[in-house]
Amino acid sequence: MLRFEKKHVGEQVLMFLRKQILLGELKEGDHLKELELSKSLNVSRGPIREAISQLEKEGLVTTRSNGRTLVNKFDKKDIENLYDTRILLEKHAVTQITPEKLAKNLPKLNALVEQLESEHKKGVKDVESDLEFHATIVKMTENKTLIQLWLSLYGLIQTLIEVTSSFEKLRQEKIISEHKSILDSLVEGDVERTQQFIEQHIRGVQLMVSKEL
């Protein structure tokens, strides 16, 4: 029987169900039943409802007028659309970052790259620091709409990376190098070059994810 930490039950249930859908364990048309999920996961129905609500926002499930919640199809085209949207948002974010905002956040960005390197040496896939690097770039814009749109993609992107096993050593080294290139071009104030590095980096991750799912 699965056991979830009481402190973060809702988040863990959401992550579990999202992974089940992305890995095809829960297939298109499958009916998500609150009571059955509550019993099988050994949690109350509250976290189940919260998770289903978030999965609806992400387009992974649909609740019909009769109350039945069904799993939606998620395929390579959906992955492409997800990463296309992410690229558009991050490339636009770069155009709104002022030198003052960058100077204020530069220590954090450098620390995140160092954290990626440190965890890589330990053989750890640090998805959190990777995505926090990109989140910081977006948040520097102080554009609430842009930030909210990017954050709405976060859960799906995080889970896709976590369920992808091909973050092998060489790919991790390349990812760290790509983050350094993005940061260097930001510091140089070269918007176009930064956008190019961002797109190359995200396309590489998209290709890796698409190959496995």
JSON list of C-alpha atoms in Angstrom, two decimals:
[
{"chain": "A", "resi": 1, "resn": "MET", "atom": "CA", "xyz": [0.00, 0.00, 0.00]},
{"chain": "A", "resi": 2, "resn": "LEU", "atom": "CA", "xyz": [1.26, 3.47, -0.88]},
{"chain": "A", "resi": 3, "resn": "ARG", "atom": "CA", "xyz": [1.96, 5.82, 2.01]},
{"chain": "A", "resi": 4, "resn": "PHE", "atom": "CA", "xyz": [2.10, 9.59, 1.73]},
{"chain": "A", "resi": 5, "resn": "GLU", "atom": "CA", "xyz": [3.62, 12.06, 4.17]},
{"chain": "A", "resi": 6, "resn": "LYS", "atom": "CA", "xyz": [0.79, 13.82, 5.99]},
{"chain": "A", "resi": 7, "resn": "LYS", "atom": "CA", "xyz": [2.39, 17.23, 5.52]},
{"chain": "A", "resi": 8, "resn": "HIS", "atom": "CA", "xyz": [2.16, 17.18, 1.73]},
{"chain": "A", "resi": 9, "resn": "VAL", "atom": "CA", "xyz": [-0.57, 14.65, 0.97]},
{"chain": "A", "resi": 10, "resn": "GLY", "atom": "CA", "xyz": [-2.29, 16.76, -1.70]},
{"chain": "A", "resi": 11, "resn": "GLU", "atom": "CA", "xyz": [0.92, 17.42, -3.63]},
{"chain": "A", "resi": 12, "resn": "GLN", "atom": "CA", "xyz": [1.96, 13.78, -3.45]},
{"chain": "A", "resi": 13, "resn": "VAL", "atom": "CA", "xyz": [-1.42, 12.52, -4.65]},
{"chain": "A", "resi": 14, "resn": "LEU", "atom": "CA", "xyz": [-1.32, 15.00, -7.52]},
{"chain": "A", "resi": 15, "resn": "MET", "atom": "CA", "xyz": [2.20, 13.95, -8.51]},
{"chain": "A", "resi": 16, "resn": "PHE", "atom": "CA", "xyz": [1.27, 10.26, -8.30]},
{"chain": "A", "resi": 17, "resn": "LEU", "atom": "CA", "xyz": [-1.83, 10.60, -10.49]},
{"chain": "A", "resi": 18, "resn": "ARG", "atom": "CA", "xyz": [-0.05, 12.87, -12.96]},
{"chain": "A", "resi": 19, "resn": "LYS", "atom": "CA", "xyz": [2.76, 10.32, -13.32]},
{"chain": "A", "resi": 20, "resn": "GLN", "atom": "CA", "xyz": [0.24, 7.52, -13.82]},
{"chain": "A", "resi": 21, "resn": "ILE", "atom": "CA", "xyz": [-1.35, 9.45, -16.69]},
{"chain": "A", "resi": 22, "resn": "LEU", "atom": "CA", "xyz": [1.91, 10.50, -18.34]},
{"chain": "A", "resi": 23, "resn": "LEU", "atom": "CA", "xyz": [3.33, 6.98, -18.13]},
{"chain": "A", "resi": 24, "resn": "GLY", "atom": "CA", "xyz": [0.15, 5.49, -19.56]},
{"chain": "A", "resi": 25, "resn": "GLU", "atom": "CA", "xyz": [-0.75, 3.56, -16.42]},
{"chain": "A", "resi": 26, "resn": "LEU", "atom": "CA", "xyz": [-3.99, 5.53, -16.46]},
{"chain": "A", "resi": 27, "resn": "LYS", "atom": "CA", "xyz": [-5.18, 5.55, -20.06]},
{"chain": "A", "resi": 28, "resn": "GLU", "atom": "CA", "xyz": [-7.44, 7.76, -22.14]},
{"chain": "A", "resi": 29, "resn": "GLY", "atom": "CA", "xyz": [-11.04, 7.21, -21.09]},
{"chain": "A", "resi": 30, "resn": "ASP", "atom": "CA", "xyz": [-10.23, 5.68, -17.70]},
{"chain": "A", "resi": 31, "resn": "HIS", "atom": "CA", "xyz": [-12.65, 6.77, -14.98]},
{"chain": "A", "resi": 32, "resn": "LEU", "atom": "CA", "xyz": [-11.09, 8.34, -11.87]},
{"chain": "A", "resi": 33, "resn": "LYS", "atom": "CA", "xyz": [-13.33, 7.42, -8.95]},
{"chain": "A", "resi": 34, "resn": "GLU", "atom": "CA", "xyz": [-12.78, 9.43, -5.78]},
{"chain": "A", "resi": 35, "resn": "LEU", "atom": "CA", "xyz": [-13.82, 6.68, -3.39]},
{"chain": "A", "resi": 36, "resn": "GLU", "atom": "CA", "xyz": [-11.71, 3.99, -5.05]},
{"chain": "A", "resi": 37, "resn": "LEU", "atom": "CA", "xyz": [-8.68, 6.27, -5.22]},
{"chain": "A", "resi": 38, "resn": "SER", "atom": "CA", "xyz": [-9.18, 7.27, -1.59]},
{"chain": "A", "resi": 39, "resn": "LYS", "atom": "CA", "xyz": [-9.14, 3.63, -0.51]},
{"chain": "A", "resi": 40, "resn": "SER", "atom": "CA", "xyz": [-6.28, 2.51, -2.75]},
{"chain": "A", "resi": 41, "resn": "LEU", "atom": "CA", "xyz": [-4.06, 5.47, -1.81]},
{"chain": "A", "resi": 42, "resn": "ASN", "atom": "CA", "xyz": [-5.13, 5.40, 1.84]},
{"chain": "A", "resi": 43, "resn": "VAL", "atom": "CA", "xyz": [-5.97, 9.11, 1.97]},
{"chain": "A", "resi": 44, "resn": "SER", "atom": "CA", "xyz": [-9.15, 11.11, 2.52]},
{"chain": "A", "resi": 45, "resn": "ARG", "atom": "CA", "xyz": [-11.22, 12.26, -0.44]},
{"chain": "A", "resi": 46, "resn": "GLY", "atom": "CA", "xyz": [-10.20, 15.91, 0.04]},
{"chain": "A", "resi": 47, "resn": "PRO", "atom": "CA", "xyz": [-6.69, 15.52, -1.44]},
{"chain": "A", "resi": 48, "resn": "ILE", "atom": "CA", "xyz": [-8.16, 13.40, -4.25]},
{"chain": "A", "resi": 49, "resn": "ARG", "atom": "CA", "xyz": [-10.58, 16.20, -5.18]},
{"chain": "A", "resi": 50, "resn": "GLU", "atom": "CA", "xyz": [-7.78, 18.78, -5.05]},
{"chain": "A", "resi": 51, "resn": "ALA", "atom": "CA", "xyz": [-5.58, 16.65, -7.29]},
{"chain": "A", "resi": 52, "resn": "ILE", "atom": "CA", "xyz": [-8.36, 16.06, -9.82]},
{"chain": "A", "resi": 53, "resn": "SER", "atom": "CA", "xyz": [-9.12, 19.79, -9.90]},
{"chain": "A", "resi": 54, "resn": "GLN", "atom": "CA", "xyz": [-5.47, 20.56, -10.75]},
{"chain": "A", "resi": 55, "resn": "LEU", "atom": "CA", "xyz": [-5.33, 17.77, -13.34]},
{"chain": "A", "resi": 56, "resn": "GLU", "atom": "CA", "xyz": [-8.37, 19.36, -15.01]},
{"chain": "A", "resi": 57, "resn": "LYS", "atom": "CA", "xyz": [-6.56, 22.70, -15.18]},
{"chain": "A", "resi": 58, "resn": "GLU", "atom": "CA", "xyz": [-3.62, 20.92, -16.81]},
{"chain": "A", "resi": 59, "resn": "GLY", "atom": "CA", "xyz": [-5.91, 19.28, -19.37]},
{"chain": "A", "resi": 60, "resn": "LEU", "atom": "CA", "xyz": [-5.10, 15.74, -18.25]},
{"chain": "A", "resi": 61, "resn": "VAL", "atom": "CA", "xyz": [-8.64, 14.89, -17.15]},
{"chain": "A", "resi": 62, "resn": "THR", "atom": "CA", "xyz": [-12.17, 16.13, -17.84]},
{"chain": "A", "resi": 63, "resn": "THR", "atom": "CA", "xyz": [-15.13, 16.00, -15.46]},
{"chain": "A", "resi": 64, "resn": "ARG", "atom": "CA", "xyz": [-18.36, 15.61, -17.38]},
{"chain": "A", "resi": 65, "resn": "SER", "atom": "CA", "xyz": [-21.80, 16.94, -16.49]},
{"chain": "A", "resi": 66, "resn": "ASN", "atom": "CA", "xyz": [-22.71, 13.55, -15.00]},
{"chain": "A", "resi": 67, "resn": "GLY", "atom": "CA", "xyz": [-19.82, 13.87, -12.53]},
{"chain": "A", "resi": 68, "resn": "ARG", "atom": "CA", "xyz": [-17.60, 11.24, -14.15]},
{"chain": "A", "resi": 69, "resn": "THR", "atom": "CA", "xyz": [-13.94, 12.26, -14.36]},
{"chain": "A", "resi": 70, "resn": "LEU", "atom": "CA", "xyz": [-12.20, 10.73, -17.38]},
{"chain": "A", "resi": 71, "resn": "VAL", "atom": "CA", "xyz": [-8.54, 10.69, -18.35]},
{"chain": "A", "resi": 72, "resn": "ASN", "atom": "CA", "xyz": [-7.69, 12.62, -21.52]},
{"chain": "A", "resi": 73, "resn": "LYS", "atom": "CA", "xyz": [-5.22, 11.61, -24.21]},
{"chain": "A", "resi": 74, "resn": "PHE", "atom": "CA", "xyz": [-1.70, 12.93, -23.72]},
{"chain": "A", "resi": 75, "resn": "ASP", "atom": "CA", "xyz": [0.68, 12.29, -26.61]},
{"chain": "A", "resi": 76, "resn": "LYS", "atom": "CA", "xyz": [3.74, 13.68, -28.39]},
{"chain": "A", "resi": 77, "resn": "LYS", "atom": "CA", "xyz": [1.69, 16.53, -29.88]},
{"chain": "A", "resi": 78, "resn": "ASP", "atom": "CA", "xyz": [0.69, 17.62, -26.38]},
{"chain": "A", "resi": 79, "resn": "ILE", "atom": "CA", "xyz": [4.36, 17.55, -25.35]},
{"chain": "A", "resi": 80, "resn": "GLU", "atom": "CA", "xyz": [5.24, 19.66, -28.40]},
{"chain": "A", "resi": 81, "resn": "ASN", "atom": "CA", "xyz": [2.50, 22.19, -27.57]},
{"chain": "A", "resi": 82, "resn": "LEU", "atom": "CA", "xyz": [3.62, 22.36, -23.95]},
{"chain": "A", "resi": 83, "resn": "TYR", "atom": "CA", "xyz": [7.24, 23.10, -24.82]},
{"chain": "A", "resi": 84, "resn": "ASP", "atom": "CA", "xyz": [6.30, 25.49, -27.64]},
{"chain": "A", "resi": 85, "resn": "THR", "atom": "CA", "xyz": [4.35, 27.52, -25.09]},
{"chain": "A", "resi": 86, "resn": "ARG", "atom": "CA", "xyz": [7.18, 27.41, -22.58]},
{"chain": "A", "resi": 87, "resn": "ILE", "atom": "CA", "xyz": [9.65, 28.67, -25.18]},
{"chain": "A", "resi": 88, "resn": "LEU", "atom": "CA", "xyz": [7.37, 31.57, -26.14]},
{"chain": "A", "resi": 89, "resn": "LEU", "atom": "CA", "xyz": [6.96, 32.61, -22.51]},
{"chain": "A", "resi": 90, "resn": "GLU", "atom": "CA", "xyz": [10.64, 32.42, -21.59]},
{"chain": "A", "resi": 91, "resn": "LYS", "atom": "CA", "xyz": [11.82, 34.16, -24.76]},
{"chain": "A", "resi": 92, "resn": "HIS", "atom": "CA", "xyz": [9.36, 36.98, -24.09]},
{"chain": "A", "resi": 93, "resn": "ALA", "atom": "CA", "xyz": [10.47, 37.16, -20.45]},
{"chain": "A", "resi": 94, "resn": "VAL", "atom": "CA", "xyz": [14.04, 37.90, -21.53]},
{"chain": "A", "resi": 95, "resn": "THR", "atom": "CA", "xyz": [12.88, 41.06, -23.33]},
{"chain": "A", "resi": 96, "resn": "GLN", "atom": "CA", "xyz": [11.44, 42.45, -20.07]},
{"chain": "A", "resi": 97, "resn": "ILE", "atom": "CA", "xyz": [14.43, 41.98, -17.77]},
{"chain": "A", "resi": 98, "resn": "THR", "atom": "CA", "xyz": [16.17, 45.23, -16.84]},
{"chain": "A", "resi": 99, "resn": "PRO", "atom": "CA", "xyz": [19.84, 45.41, -15.79]},
{"chain": "A", "resi": 100, "resn": "GLU", "atom": "CA", "xyz": [18.68, 46.36, -12.28]},
{"chain": "A", "resi": 101, "resn": "LYS", "atom": "CA", "xyz": [16.45, 43.29, -11.96]},
{"chain": "A", "resi": 102, "resn": "LEU", "atom": "CA", "xyz": [19.22, 41.05, -13.27]},
{"chain": "A", "resi": 103, "resn": "ALA", "atom": "CA", "xyz": [21.77, 42.48, -10.84]},
{"chain": "A", "resi": 104, "resn": "LYS", "atom": "CA", "xyz": [19.39, 41.83, -7.96]},
{"chain": "A", "resi": 105, "resn": "ASN", "atom": "CA", "xyz": [18.82, 38.19, -8.97]},
{"chain": "A", "resi": 106, "resn": "LEU", "atom": "CA", "xyz": [22.28, 37.34, -10.30]},
{"chain": "A", "resi": 107, "resn": "PRO", "atom": "CA", "xyz": [23.54, 35.80, -7.03]},
{"chain": "A", "resi": 108, "resn": "LYS", "atom": "CA", "xyz": [20.54, 33.46, -6.97]},
{"chain": "A", "resi": 109, "resn": "LEU", "atom": "CA", "xyz": [20.99, 32.42, -10.60]},
{"chain": "A", "resi": 110, "resn": "ASN", "atom": "CA", "xyz": [24.69, 31.72, -10.02]},
{"chain": "A", "resi": 111, "resn": "ALA", "atom": "CA", "xyz": [23.87, 29.73, -6.88]},
{"chain": "A", "resi": 112, "resn": "LEU", "atom": "CA", "xyz": [21.35, 27.60, -8.78]},
{"chain": "A", "resi": 113, "resn": "VAL", "atom": "CA", "xyz": [23.90, 26.74, -11.47]},
{"chain": "A", "resi": 114, "resn": "GLU", "atom": "CA", "xyz": [26.41, 25.83, -8.75]},
{"chain": "A", "resi": 115, "resn": "GLN", "atom": "CA", "xyz": [23.75, 23.68, -7.10]},
{"chain": "A", "resi": 116, "resn": "LEU", "atom": "CA", "xyz": [23.13, 21.85, -10.38]},
{"chain": "A", "resi": 117, "resn": "GLU", "atom": "CA", "xyz": [26.85, 21.14, -10.68]},
{"chain": "A", "resi": 118, "resn": "SER", "atom": "CA", "xyz": [27.13, 20.01, -7.06]},
{"chain": "A", "resi": 119, "resn": "GLU", "atom": "CA", "xyz": [24.19, 17.61, -7.32]},
{"chain": "A", "resi": 120, "resn": "HIS", "atom": "CA", "xyz": [25.42, 16.28, -10.66]},
{"chain": "A", "resi": 121, "resn": "LYS", "atom": "CA", "xyz": [28.75, 15.33, -9.06]},
{"chain": "A", "resi": 122, "resn": "LYS", "atom": "CA", "xyz": [26.75, 13.29, -6.53]},
{"chain": "A", "resi": 123, "resn": "GLY", "atom": "CA", "xyz": [24.84, 11.60, -9.35]},
{"chain": "A", "resi": 124, "resn": "VAL", "atom": "CA", "xyz": [21.61, 13.41, -8.48]},
{"chain": "A", "resi": 125, "resn": "LYS", "atom": "CA", "xyz": [19.13, 14.73, -11.07]},
{"chain": "A", "resi": 126, "resn": "ASP", "atom": "CA", "xyz": [18.24, 18.14, -9.59]},
{"chain": "A", "resi": 127, "resn": "VAL", "atom": "CA", "xyz": [14.99, 18.98, -11.36]},
{"chain": "A", "resi": 128, "resn": "GLU", "atom": "CA", "xyz": [14.01, 21.53, -8.73]},
{"chain": "A", "resi": 129, "resn": "SER", "atom": "CA", "xyz": [17.09, 23.75, -9.18]},
{"chain": "A", "resi": 130, "resn": "ASP", "atom": "CA", "xyz": [16.86, 23.42, -12.96]},
{"chain": "A", "resi": 131, "resn": "LEU", "atom": "CA", "xyz": [13.29, 24.70, -13.08]},
{"chain": "A", "resi": 132, "resn": "GLU", "atom": "CA", "xyz": [13.90, 27.29, -10.35]},
{"chain": "A", "resi": 133, "resn": "PHE", "atom": "CA", "xyz": [16.57, 28.81, -12.61]},
{"chain": "A", "resi": 134, "resn": "HIS", "atom": "CA", "xyz": [13.98, 29.30, -15.35]},
{"chain": "A", "resi": 135, "resn": "ALA", "atom": "CA", "xyz": [11.31, 30.42, -12.88]},
{"chain": "A", "resi": 136, "resn": "THR", "atom": "CA", "xyz": [13.67, 33.11, -11.60]},
{"chain": "A", "resi": 137, "resn": "ILE", "atom": "CA", "xyz": [14.17, 34.45, -15.12]},
{"chain": "A", "resi": 138, "resn": "VAL", "atom": "CA", "xyz": [10.41, 34.66, -15.61]},
{"chain": "A", "resi": 139, "resn": "LYS", "atom": "CA", "xyz": [9.77, 36.18, -12.18]},
{"chain": "A", "resi": 140, "resn": "MET", "atom": "CA", "xyz": [12.34, 38.91, -12.84]},
{"chain": "A", "resi": 141, "resn": "THR", "atom": "CA", "xyz": [9.89, 40.40, -15.33]},
{"chain": "A", "resi": 142, "resn": "GLU", "atom": "CA", "xyz": [7.43, 41.17, -12.51]},
{"chain": "A", "resi": 143, "resn": "ASN", "atom": "CA", "xyz": [4.76, 40.53, -15.15]},
{"chain": "A", "resi": 144, "resn": "LYS", "atom": "CA", "xyz": [2.01, 38.82, -13.15]},
{"chain": "A", "resi": 145, "resn": "THR", "atom": "CA", "xyz": [0.22, 37.40, -16.19]},
{"chain": "A", "resi": 146, "resn": "LEU", "atom": "CA", "xyz": [3.41, 35.99, -17.67]},
{"chain": "A", "resi": 147, "resn": "ILE", "atom": "CA", "xyz": [4.46, 34.50, -14.34]},
{"chain": "A", "resi": 148, "resn": "GLN", "atom": "CA", "xyz": [1.06, 32.88, -13.79]},
{"chain": "A", "resi": 149, "resn": "LEU", "atom": "CA", "xyz": [1.06, 31.38, -17.28]},
{"chain": "A", "resi": 150, "resn": "TRP", "atom": "CA", "xyz": [4.55, 29.93, -16.77]},
{"chain": "A", "resi": 151, "resn": "LEU", "atom": "CA", "xyz": [3.69, 28.53, -13.35]},
{"chain": "A", "resi": 152, "resn": "SER", "atom": "CA", "xyz": [0.61, 26.83, -14.82]},
{"chain": "A", "resi": 153, "resn": "LEU", "atom": "CA", "xyz": [3.01, 24.68, -16.88]},
{"chain": "A", "resi": 154, "resn": "TYR", "atom": "CA", "xyz": [5.36, 23.90, -14.00]},
{"chain": "A", "resi": 155, "resn": "GLY", "atom": "CA", "xyz": [3.73, 20.73, -12.68]},
{"chain": "A", "resi": 156, "resn": "LEU", "atom": "CA", "xyz": [3.55, 19.03, -16.06]},
{"chain": "A", "resi": 157, "resn": "ILE", "atom": "CA", "xyz": [7.10, 19.99, -17.00]},
{"chain": "A", "resi": 158, "resn": "GLN", "atom": "CA", "xyz": [8.48, 18.86, -13.65]},
{"chain": "A", "resi": 159, "resn": "THR", "atom": "CA", "xyz": [6.73, 15.49, -13.82]},
{"chain": "A", "resi": 160, "resn": "LEU", "atom": "CA", "xyz": [7.72, 14.87, -17.45]},
{"chain": "A", "resi": 161, "resn": "ILE", "atom": "CA", "xyz": [11.38, 15.37, -16.54]},
{"chain": "A", "resi": 162, "resn": "GLU", "atom": "CA", "xyz": [11.12, 13.21, -13.43]},
{"chain": "A", "resi": 163, "resn": "VAL", "atom": "CA", "xyz": [9.58, 10.26, -15.29]},
{"chain": "A", "resi": 164, "resn": "THR", "atom": "CA", "xyz": [12.20, 10.47, -18.04]},
{"chain": "A", "resi": 165, "resn": "SER", "atom": "CA", "xyz": [15.11, 8.18, -17.28]},
{"chain": "A", "resi": 166, "resn": "SER", "atom": "CA", "xyz": [17.49, 9.42, -19.98]},
{"chain": "A", "resi": 167, "resn": "PHE", "atom": "CA", "xyz": [18.99, 12.28, -17.98]},
{"chain": "A", "resi": 168, "resn": "GLU", "atom": "CA", "xyz": [22.27, 10.40, -18.32]},
{"chain": "A", "resi": 169, "resn": "LYS", "atom": "CA", "xyz": [25.64, 11.87, -17.35]},
{"chain": "A", "resi": 170, "resn": "LEU", "atom": "CA", "xyz": [26.45, 13.45, -20.71]},
{"chain": "A", "resi": 171, "resn": "ARG", "atom": "CA", "xyz": [23.01, 15.04, -21.01]},
{"chain": "A", "resi": 172, "resn": "GLN", "atom": "CA", "xyz": [23.24, 16.45, -17.49]},
{"chain": "A", "resi": 173, "resn": "GLU", "atom": "CA", "xyz": [26.61, 18.00, -18.27]},
{"chain": "A", "resi": 174, "resn": "LYS", "atom": "CA", "xyz": [25.13, 19.55, -21.41]},
{"chain": "A", "resi": 175, "resn": "ILE", "atom": "CA", "xyz": [22.17, 20.92, -19.45]},
{"chain": "A", "resi": 176, "resn": "ILE", "atom": "CA", "xyz": [24.49, 22.60, -16.95]},
{"chain": "A", "resi": 177, "resn": "SER", "atom": "CA", "xyz": [26.55, 24.06, -19.80]},
{"chain": "A", "resi": 178, "resn": "GLU", "atom": "CA", "xyz": [23.37, 25.38, -21.42]},
{"chain": "A", "resi": 179, "resn": "HIS", "atom": "CA", "xyz": [22.32, 27.10, -18.20]},
{"chain": "A", "resi": 180, "resn": "LYS", "atom": "CA", "xyz": [25.73, 28.76, -18.00]},
{"chain": "A", "resi": 181, "resn": "SER", "atom": "CA", "xyz": [25.38, 29.99, -21.60]},
{"chain": "A", "resi": 182, "resn": "ILE", "atom": "CA", "xyz": [21.94, 31.42, -20.87]},
{"chain": "A", "resi": 183, "resn": "LEU", "atom": "CA", "xyz": [23.26, 33.19, -17.79]},
{"chain": "A", "resi": 184, "resn": "ASP", "atom": "CA", "xyz": [26.37, 34.55, -19.54]},
{"chain": "A", "resi": 185, "resn": "SER", "atom": "CA", "xyz": [24.33, 35.99, -22.41]},
{"chain": "A", "resi": 186, "resn": "LEU", "atom": "CA", "xyz": [21.89, 37.54, -19.92]},
{"chain": "A", "resi": 187, "resn": "VAL", "atom": "CA", "xyz": [24.77, 39.26, -18.14]},
{"chain": "A", "resi": 188, "resn": "GLU", "atom": "CA", "xyz": [26.11, 40.49, -21.48]},
{"chain": "A", "resi": 189, "resn": "GLY", "atom": "CA", "xyz": [22.70, 41.99, -22.23]},
{"chain": "A", "resi": 190, "resn": "ASP", "atom": "CA", "xyz": [22.41, 40.08, -25.51]},
{"chain": "A", "resi": 191, "resn": "VAL", "atom": "CA", "xyz": [18.66, 39.43, -25.69]},
{"chain": "A", "resi": 192, "resn": "GLU", "atom": "CA", "xyz": [18.67, 37.66, -29.05]},
{"chain": "A", "resi": 193, "resn": "ARG", "atom": "CA", "xyz": [21.49, 35.31, -28.08]},
{"chain": "A", "resi": 194, "resn": "THR", "atom": "CA", "xyz": [19.82, 34.55, -24.75]},
{"chain": "A", "resi": 195, "resn": "GLN", "atom": "CA", "xyz": [16.61, 33.66, -26.59]},
{"chain": "A", "resi": 196, "resn": "GLN", "atom": "CA", "xyz": [18.54, 31.35, -28.90]},
{"chain": "A", "resi": 197, "resn": "PHE", "atom": "CA", "xyz": [20.18, 29.56, -25.97]},
{"chain": "A", "resi": 198, "resn": "ILE", "atom": "CA", "xyz": [16.83, 29.21, -24.19]},
{"chain": "A", "resi": 199, "resn": "GLU", "atom": "CA", "xyz": [15.15, 27.70, -27.25]},
{"chain": "A", "resi": 200, "resn": "GLN", "atom": "CA", "xyz": [18.03, 25.30, -27.93]},
{"chain": "A", "resi": 201, "resn": "HIS", "atom": "CA", "xyz": [18.01, 24.16, -24.32]},
{"chain": "A", "resi": 202, "resn": "ILE", "atom": "CA", "xyz": [14.25, 23.62, -24.08]},
{"chain": "A", "resi": 203, "resn": "ARG", "atom": "CA", "xyz": [14.08, 21.90, -27.48]},
{"chain": "A", "resi": 204, "resn": "GLY", "atom": "CA", "xyz": [16.76, 19.48, -26.31]},
{"chain": "A", "resi": 205, "resn": "VAL", "atom": "CA", "xyz": [14.74, 18.57, -23.24]},
{"chain": "A", "resi": 206, "resn": "GLN", "atom": "CA", "xyz": [11.57, 18.25, -25.35]},
{"chain": "A", "resi": 207, "resn": "LEU", "atom": "CA", "xyz": [13.29, 15.84, -27.74]},
{"chain": "A", "resi": 208, "resn": "MET", "atom": "CA", "xyz": [14.53, 13.71, -24.86]},
{"chain": "A", "resi": 209, "resn": "VAL", "atom": "CA", "xyz": [11.09, 13.57, -23.23]},
{"chain": "A", "resi": 210, "resn": "SER", "atom": "CA", "xyz": [9.31, 12.80, -26.52]},
{"chain": "A", "resi": 211, "resn": "LYS", "atom": "CA", "xyz": [11.60, 9.84, -27.21]},
{"chain": "A", "resi": 212, "resn": "GLU", "atom": "CA", "xyz": [10.61, 8.13, -23.97]},
{"chain": "A", "resi": 213, "resn": "LEU", "atom": "CA", "xyz": [6.88, 8.84, -23.73]}
]
